Amino acid sequence: MMLDLSAIRFDDKGLVPAVAQDFDTFEVLMLAYMNREALEKTLESRKAHYWSRSRGSLWLKGETSGNFQEVISIYYDCDADTLLLMVEPKGPACHTGERTCFFRRIDEWGGPPPRPERVIKELFRTIKGRKDAPPDRSYVASLYSKGRGKILEKIAEESGELIEAAGAKSRNEVLYEFCDLFFHSLVLLADEGIEIEEVYSEPLSAKRSGS
């Protein structure tokens, strides 16, 4: 059932700006434009469609590149003249190959460090991507190529080193070894086909917490 789009204020060219934002990380990915048909097709398919002002034609994001944007939700602002698409990107948003079109800064103020969950998500995405990398050019790819046994061997090794560091009461060494163990545990998750979102959503039962 198509929603009533009469509230959306398209401009005199029949267009409305549409901002695409990553549903998980809240990163702004791109700014594009939609006409009524693009918005309707987006609502019907739940894949982002836009209107190309340069080509004068409708386009499905990812149709040629495979970098689709699965649409989770769509909002419009208080003036009803701008759309916000919360999407799950299936690849880079920018034609340059960058994850977001907003990868260049005009200020020199610096900024806050990225949120931990975003760092972990990006790290895990990279680890998964190494499955297709040549083993002689990627450490993670070499682990995959040697099989599950090698991955488990590294986890056992890093676990032992973490315990040893804790016994020596070296705070810096504990932190270092924990990160090593965490990294190799992520490799195991990727090898098992477990997504990082499953880790976030895994409930801690009363039995696990000991309560």
mmCIF file with all atom_site columns, N, CA and C in Angstrom, residues 7-50:
data_model
loop_
_atom_site.group_PDB
_atom_site.id
_atom_site.type_symbol
_atom_site.label_atom_id
_atom_site.label_alt_id
_atom_site.label_comp_id
_atom_site.label_asym_id
_atom_site.label_entity_id
_atom_site.label_seq_id
_atom_site.pdbx_PDB_ins_code
_atom_site.Cartn_x
_atom_site.Cartn_y
_atom_site.Cartn_z
_atom_site.occupancy
_atom_site.B_iso_or_equiv
_atom_site.pdbx_formal_charge
_atom_site.auth_seq_id
_atom_site.auth_comp_id
_atom_site.auth_asym_id
_atom_site.auth_atom_id
_atom_site.pdbx_PDB_model_num
ATOM 1   N N  . ALA A 1 7  ? 2.266  15.301 1.585   1.00 0.00 ? 7  ALA A N  1
ATOM 2   C CA . ALA A 1 7  ? 2.897  16.192 2.565   1.00 0.00 ? 7  ALA A CA 1
ATOM 3   C C  . ALA A 1 7  ? 4.295  16.618 2.128   1.00 0.00 ? 7  ALA A C  1
ATOM 4   N N  . ILE A 1 8  ? 4.926  15.853 1.241   1.00 0.00 ? 8  ILE A N  1
ATOM 5   C CA . ILE A 1 8  ? 6.292  16.166 0.818   1.00 0.00 ? 8  ILE A CA 1
ATOM 6   C C  . ILE A 1 8  ? 6.276  17.347 -0.146  1.00 0.00 ? 8  ILE A C  1
ATOM 7   N N  . ARG A 1 9  ? 7.110  18.338 0.141   1.00 0.00 ? 9  ARG A N  1
ATOM 8   C CA . ARG A 1 9  ? 7.165  19.545 -0.670  1.00 0.00 ? 9  ARG A CA 1
ATOM 9   C C  . ARG A 1 9  ? 8.302  19.441 -1.686  1.00 0.00 ? 9  ARG A C  1
ATOM 10  N N  . PHE A 1 10 ? 7.983  18.930 -2.874  1.00 0.00 ? 10 PHE A N  1
ATOM 11  C CA . PHE A 1 10 ? 8.946  18.890 -3.963  1.00 0.00 ? 10 PHE A CA 1
ATOM 12  C C  . PHE A 1 10 ? 9.144  20.304 -4.500  1.00 0.00 ? 10 PHE A C  1
ATOM 13  N N  . ASP A 1 11 ? 10.352 20.617 -4.997  1.00 0.00 ? 11 ASP A N  1
ATOM 14  C CA . ASP A 1 11 ? 10.605 21.962 -5.497  1.00 0.00 ? 11 ASP A CA 1
ATOM 15  C C  . ASP A 1 11 ? 9.989  22.152 -6.881  1.00 0.00 ? 11 ASP A C  1
ATOM 16  N N  . ASP A 1 12 ? 10.282 23.299 -7.505  1.00 0.00 ? 12 ASP A N  1
ATOM 17  C CA . ASP A 1 12 ? 9.663  23.607 -8.793  1.00 0.00 ? 12 ASP A CA 1
ATOM 18  C C  . ASP A 1 12 ? 10.121 22.690 -9.915  1.00 0.00 ? 12 ASP A C  1
ATOM 19  N N  . LYS A 1 13 ? 11.173 21.898 -9.651  1.00 0.00 ? 13 LYS A N  1
ATOM 20  C CA . LYS A 1 13 ? 11.629 20.907 -10.624 1.00 0.00 ? 13 LYS A CA 1
ATOM 21  C C  . LYS A 1 13 ? 11.141 19.503 -10.262 1.00 0.00 ? 13 LYS A C  1
ATOM 22  N N  . GLY A 1 14 ? 10.328 19.439 -9.216  1.00 0.00 ? 14 GLY A N  1
ATOM 23  C CA . GLY A 1 14 ? 9.776  18.153 -8.802  1.00 0.00 ? 14 GLY A CA 1
ATOM 24  C C  . GLY A 1 14 ? 10.738 17.314 -7.987  1.00 0.00 ? 14 GLY A C  1
ATOM 25  N N  . LEU A 1 15 ? 11.727 17.966 -7.355  1.00 0.00 ? 15 LEU A N  1
ATOM 26  C CA . LEU A 1 15 ? 12.763 17.238 -6.622  1.00 0.00 ? 15 LEU A CA 1
ATOM 27  C C  . LEU A 1 15 ? 12.770 17.612 -5.139  1.00 0.00 ? 15 LEU A C  1
ATOM 28  N N  . VAL A 1 16 ? 13.315 16.707 -4.330  1.00 0.00 ? 16 VAL A N  1
ATOM 29  C CA . VAL A 1 16 ? 13.500 16.950 -2.913  1.00 0.00 ? 16 VAL A CA 1
ATOM 30  C C  . VAL A 1 16 ? 14.854 16.363 -2.510  1.00 0.00 ? 16 VAL A C  1
ATOM 31  N N  . PRO A 1 17 ? 15.667 17.111 -1.735  1.00 0.00 ? 17 PRO A N  1
ATOM 32  C CA . PRO A 1 17 ? 16.954 16.550 -1.282  1.00 0.00 ? 17 PRO A CA 1
ATOM 33  C C  . PRO A 1 17 ? 16.726 15.334 -0.393  1.00 0.00 ? 17 PRO A C  1
ATOM 34  N N  . ALA A 1 18 ? 17.616 14.337 -0.518  1.00 0.00 ? 18 ALA A N  1
ATOM 35  C CA . ALA A 1 18 ? 17.523 13.122 0.281   1.00 0.00 ? 18 ALA A CA 1
ATOM 36  C C  . ALA A 1 18 ? 18.898 12.799 0.850   1.00 0.00 ? 18 ALA A C  1
ATOM 37  N N  . VAL A 1 19 ? 19.005 12.797 2.166   1.00 0.00 ? 19 VAL A N  1
ATOM 38  C CA . VAL A 1 19 ? 20.248 12.476 2.849   1.00 0.00 ? 19 VAL A CA 1
ATOM 39  C C  . VAL A 1 19 ? 20.214 11.004 3.257   1.00 0.00 ? 19 VAL A C  1
ATOM 40  N N  . ALA A 1 20 ? 21.250 10.269 2.889   1.00 0.00 ? 20 ALA A N  1
ATOM 41  C CA . ALA A 1 20 ? 21.348 8.859  3.274   1.00 0.00 ? 20 ALA A CA 1
ATOM 42  C C  . ALA A 1 20 ? 22.299 8.742  4.463   1.00 0.00 ? 20 ALA A C  1
ATOM 43  N N  . GLN A 1 21 ? 21.847 8.068  5.522   1.00 0.00 ? 21 GLN A N  1
ATOM 44  C CA . GLN A 1 21 ? 22.626 7.926  6.740   1.00 0.00 ? 21 GLN A CA 1
ATOM 45  C C  . GLN A 1 21 ? 22.690 6.454  7.131   1.00 0.00 ? 21 GLN A C  1
ATOM 46  N N  . ASP A 1 22 ? 23.869 6.012  7.559   1.00 0.00 ? 22 ASP A N  1
ATOM 47  C CA . ASP A 1 22 ? 24.050 4.616  7.965   1.00 0.00 ? 22 ASP A CA 1
ATOM 48  C C  . ASP A 1 22 ? 23.227 4.327  9.212   1.00 0.00 ? 22 ASP A C  1
ATOM 49  N N  . PHE A 1 23 ? 22.376 3.322  9.148   1.00 0.00 ? 23 PHE A N  1
ATOM 50  C CA . PHE A 1 23 ? 21.485 2.973  10.247  1.00 0.00 ? 23 PHE A CA 1
ATOM 51  C C  . PHE A 1 23 ? 22.246 2.532  11.486  1.00 0.00 ? 23 PHE A C  1
ATOM 52  N N  . ASP A 1 24 ? 23.375 1.869  11.301  1.00 0.00 ? 24 ASP A N  1
ATOM 53  C CA . ASP A 1 24 ? 24.142 1.334  12.431  1.00 0.00 ? 24 ASP A CA 1
ATOM 54  C C  . ASP A 1 24 ? 25.079 2.360  13.048  1.00 0.00 ? 24 ASP A C  1
ATOM 55  N N  . THR A 1 25 ? 25.806 3.103  12.200  1.00 0.00 ? 25 THR A N  1
ATOM 56  C CA . THR A 1 25 ? 26.853 3.988  12.707  1.00 0.00 ? 25 THR A CA 1
ATOM 57  C C  . THR A 1 25 ? 26.422 5.450  12.768  1.00 0.00 ? 25 THR A C  1
ATOM 58  N N  . PHE A 1 26 ? 25.288 5.782  12.148  1.00 0.00 ? 26 PHE A N  1
ATOM 59  C CA . PHE A 1 26 ? 24.783 7.154  12.047  1.00 0.00 ? 26 PHE A CA 1
ATOM 60  C C  . PHE A 1 26 ? 25.683 8.044  11.193  1.00 0.00 ? 26 PHE A C  1
ATOM 61  N N  . GLU A 1 27 ? 26.584 7.447  10.445  1.00 0.00 ? 27 GLU A N  1
ATOM 62  C CA . GLU A 1 27 ? 27.451 8.204  9.547   1.00 0.00 ? 27 GLU A CA 1
ATOM 63  C C  . GLU A 1 27 ? 26.650 8.703  8.347   1.00 0.00 ? 27 GLU A C  1
ATOM 64  N N  . VAL A 1 28 ? 26.791 9.987  8.024   1.00 0.00 ? 28 VAL A N  1
ATOM 65  C CA . VAL A 1 28 ? 26.131 10.536 6.840   1.00 0.00 ? 28 VAL A CA 1
ATOM 66  C C  . VAL A 1 28 ? 26.888 10.047 5.609   1.00 0.00 ? 28 VAL A C  1
ATOM 67  N N  . LEU A 1 29 ? 26.188 9.395  4.709   1.00 0.00 ? 29 LEU A N  1
ATOM 68  C CA . LEU A 1 29 ? 26.830 8.751  3.567   1.00 0.00 ? 29 LEU A CA 1
ATOM 69  C C  . LEU A 1 29 ? 26.824 9.602  2.309   1.00 0.00 ? 29 LEU A C  1
ATOM 70  N N  . MET A 1 30 ? 25.706 10.242 2.012   1.00 0.00 ? 30 MET A N  1
ATOM 71  C CA . MET A 1 30 ? 25.601 10.988 0.763   1.00 0.00 ? 30 MET A CA 1
ATOM 72  C C  . MET A 1 30 ? 24.370 11.878 0.760   1.00 0.00 ? 30 MET A C  1
ATOM 73  N N  . LEU A 1 31 ? 24.393 12.855 -0.132  1.00 0.00 ? 31 LEU A N  1
ATOM 74  C CA . LEU A 1 31 ? 23.231 13.691 -0.411  1.00 0.00 ? 31 LEU A CA 1
ATOM 75  C C  . LEU A 1 31 ? 22.869 13.511 -1.872  1.00 0.00 ? 31 LEU A C  1
ATOM 76  N N  . ALA A 1 32 ? 21.618 13.186 -2.141  1.00 0.00 ? 32 ALA A N  1
ATOM 77  C CA . ALA A 1 32 ? 21.143 13.031 -3.512  1.00 0.00 ? 32 ALA A CA 1
ATOM 78  C C  . ALA A 1 32 ? 19.762 13.676 -3.605  1.00 0.00 ? 32 ALA A C  1
ATOM 79  N N  . TYR A 1 33 ? 19.089 13.441 -4.723  1.00 0.00 ? 33 TYR A N  1
ATOM 80  C CA . TYR A 1 33 ? 17.761 14.021 -4.911  1.00 0.00 ? 33 TYR A CA 1
ATOM 81  C C  . TYR A 1 33 ? 16.781 12.934 -5.337  1.00 0.00 ? 33 TYR A C  1
ATOM 82  N N  . MET A 1 34 ? 15.541 13.133 -4.977  1.00 0.00 ? 34 MET A N  1
ATOM 83  C CA . MET A 1 34 ? 14.472 12.234 -5.367  1.00 0.00 ? 34 MET A CA 1
ATOM 84  C C  . MET A 1 34 ? 13.343 13.026 -6.013  1.00 0.00 ? 34 MET A C  1
ATOM 85  N N  . ASN A 1 35 ? 12.746 12.437 -7.034  1.00 0.00 ? 35 ASN A N  1
ATOM 86  C CA . ASN A 1 35 ? 11.447 12.941 -7.476  1.00 0.00 ? 35 ASN A CA 1
ATOM 87  C C  . ASN A 1 35 ? 10.392 11.994 -6.919  1.00 0.00 ? 35 ASN A C  1
ATOM 88  N N  . ARG A 1 36 ? 9.151  12.228 -7.253  1.00 0.00 ? 36 ARG A N  1
ATOM 89  C CA . ARG A 1 36 ? 8.083  11.406 -6.683  1.00 0.00 ? 36 ARG A CA 1
ATOM 90  C C  . ARG A 1 36 ? 8.247  9.936  -7.057  1.00 0.00 ? 36 ARG A C  1
ATOM 91  N N  . GLU A 1 37 ? 8.627  9.672  -8.316  1.00 0.00 ? 37 GLU A N  1
ATOM 92  C CA . GLU A 1 37 ? 8.778  8.287  -8.758  1.00 0.00 ? 37 GLU A CA 1
ATOM 93  C C  . GLU A 1 37 ? 9.895  7.591  -7.987  1.00 0.00 ? 37 GLU A C  1
ATOM 94  N N  . ALA A 1 38 ? 11.018 8.288  -7.763  1.00 0.00 ? 38 ALA A N  1
ATOM 95  C CA . ALA A 1 38 ? 12.132 7.694  -7.023  1.00 0.00 ? 38 ALA A CA 1
ATOM 96  C C  . ALA A 1 38 ? 11.711 7.342  -5.604  1.00 0.00 ? 38 ALA A C  1
ATOM 97  N N  . LEU A 1 39 ? 10.946 8.246  -4.984  1.00 0.00 ? 39 LEU A N  1
ATOM 98  C CA . LEU A 1 39 ? 10.479 7.985  -3.629  1.00 0.00 ? 39 LEU A CA 1
ATOM 99  C C  . LEU A 1 39 ? 9.509  6.809  -3.604  1.00 0.00 ? 39 LEU A C  1
ATOM 100 N N  . GLU A 1 40 ? 8.622  6.765  -4.584  1.00 0.00 ? 40 GLU A N  1
ATOM 101 C CA . GLU A 1 40 ? 7.665  5.653  -4.648  1.00 0.00 ? 40 GLU A CA 1
ATOM 102 C C  . GLU A 1 40 ? 8.381  4.320  -4.835  1.00 0.00 ? 40 GLU A C  1
ATOM 103 N N  . LYS A 1 41 ? 9.363  4.284  -5.738  1.00 0.00 ? 41 LYS A N  1
ATOM 104 C CA . LYS A 1 41 ? 10.092 3.040  -5.986  1.00 0.00 ? 41 LYS A CA 1
ATOM 105 C C  . LYS A 1 41 ? 10.900 2.626  -4.755  1.00 0.00 ? 41 LYS A C  1
ATOM 106 N N  . THR A 1 42 ? 11.421 3.610  -4.029  1.00 0.00 ? 42 THR A N  1
ATOM 107 C CA . THR A 1 42 ? 12.154 3.320  -2.802  1.00 0.00 ? 42 THR A CA 1
ATOM 108 C C  . THR A 1 42 ? 11.224 2.694  -1.771  1.00 0.00 ? 42 THR A C  1
ATOM 109 N N  . LEU A 1 43 ? 10.036 3.248  -1.631  1.00 0.00 ? 43 LEU A N  1
ATOM 110 C CA . LEU A 1 43 ? 9.065  2.710  -0.681  1.00 0.00 ? 43 LEU A CA 1
ATOM 111 C C  . LEU A 1 43 ? 8.600  1.309  -1.080  1.00 0.00 ? 43 LEU A C  1
ATOM 112 N N  . GLU A 1 44 ? 8.467  1.075  -2.376  1.00 0.00 ? 44 GLU A N  1
ATOM 113 C CA . GLU A 1 44 ? 8.007  -0.221 -2.862  1.00 0.00 ? 44 GLU A CA 1
ATOM 114 C C  . GLU A 1 44 ? 9.071  -1.305 -2.701  1.00 0.00 ? 44 GLU A C  1
ATOM 115 N N  . SER A 1 45 ? 10.316 -0.962 -3.008  1.00 0.00 ? 45 SER A N  1
ATOM 116 C CA . SER A 1 45 ? 11.384 -1.969 -3.058  1.00 0.00 ? 45 SER A CA 1
ATOM 117 C C  . SER A 1 45 ? 12.251 -2.010 -1.811  1.00 0.00 ? 45 SER A C  1
ATOM 118 N N  . ARG A 1 46 ? 12.220 -0.931 -1.028  1.00 0.00 ? 46 ARG A N  1
ATOM 119 C CA . ARG A 1 46 ? 13.090 -0.760 0.137   1.00 0.00 ? 46 ARG A CA 1
ATOM 120 C C  . ARG A 1 46 ? 14.554 -0.727 -0.263  1.00 0.00 ? 46 ARG A C  1
ATOM 121 N N  . LYS A 1 47 ? 14.807 -0.347 -1.512  1.00 0.00 ? 47 LYS A N  1
ATOM 122 C CA . LYS A 1 47 ? 16.140 -0.049 -2.012  1.00 0.00 ? 47 LYS A CA 1
ATOM 123 C C  . LYS A 1 47 ? 16.140 1.404  -2.491  1.00 0.00 ? 47 LYS A C  1
ATOM 124 N N  . ALA A 1 48 ? 17.182 2.136  -2.152  1.00 0.00 ? 48 ALA A N  1
ATOM 125 C CA . ALA A 1 48 ? 17.215 3.563  -2.449  1.00 0.00 ? 48 ALA A CA 1
ATOM 126 C C  . ALA A 1 48 ? 17.274 3.831  -3.948  1.00 0.00 ? 48 ALA A C  1
ATOM 127 N N  . HIS A 1 49 ? 16.318 4.606  -4.421  1.00 0.00 ? 49 HIS A N  1
ATOM 128 C CA . HIS A 1 49 ? 16.290 5.106  -5.796  1.00 0.00 ? 49 HIS A CA 1
ATOM 129 C C  . HIS A 1 49 ? 16.438 6.632  -5.744  1.00 0.00 ? 49 HIS A C  1
ATOM 130 N N  . TYR A 1 50 ? 17.153 7.184  -6.696  1.00 0.00 ? 50 TYR A N  1
ATOM 131 C CA . TYR A 1 50 ? 17.354 8.627  -6.725  1.00 0.00 ? 50 TYR A CA 1
ATOM 132 C C  . TYR A 1 50 ? 17.107 9.162  -8.133  1.00 0.00 ? 50 TYR A C  1
#
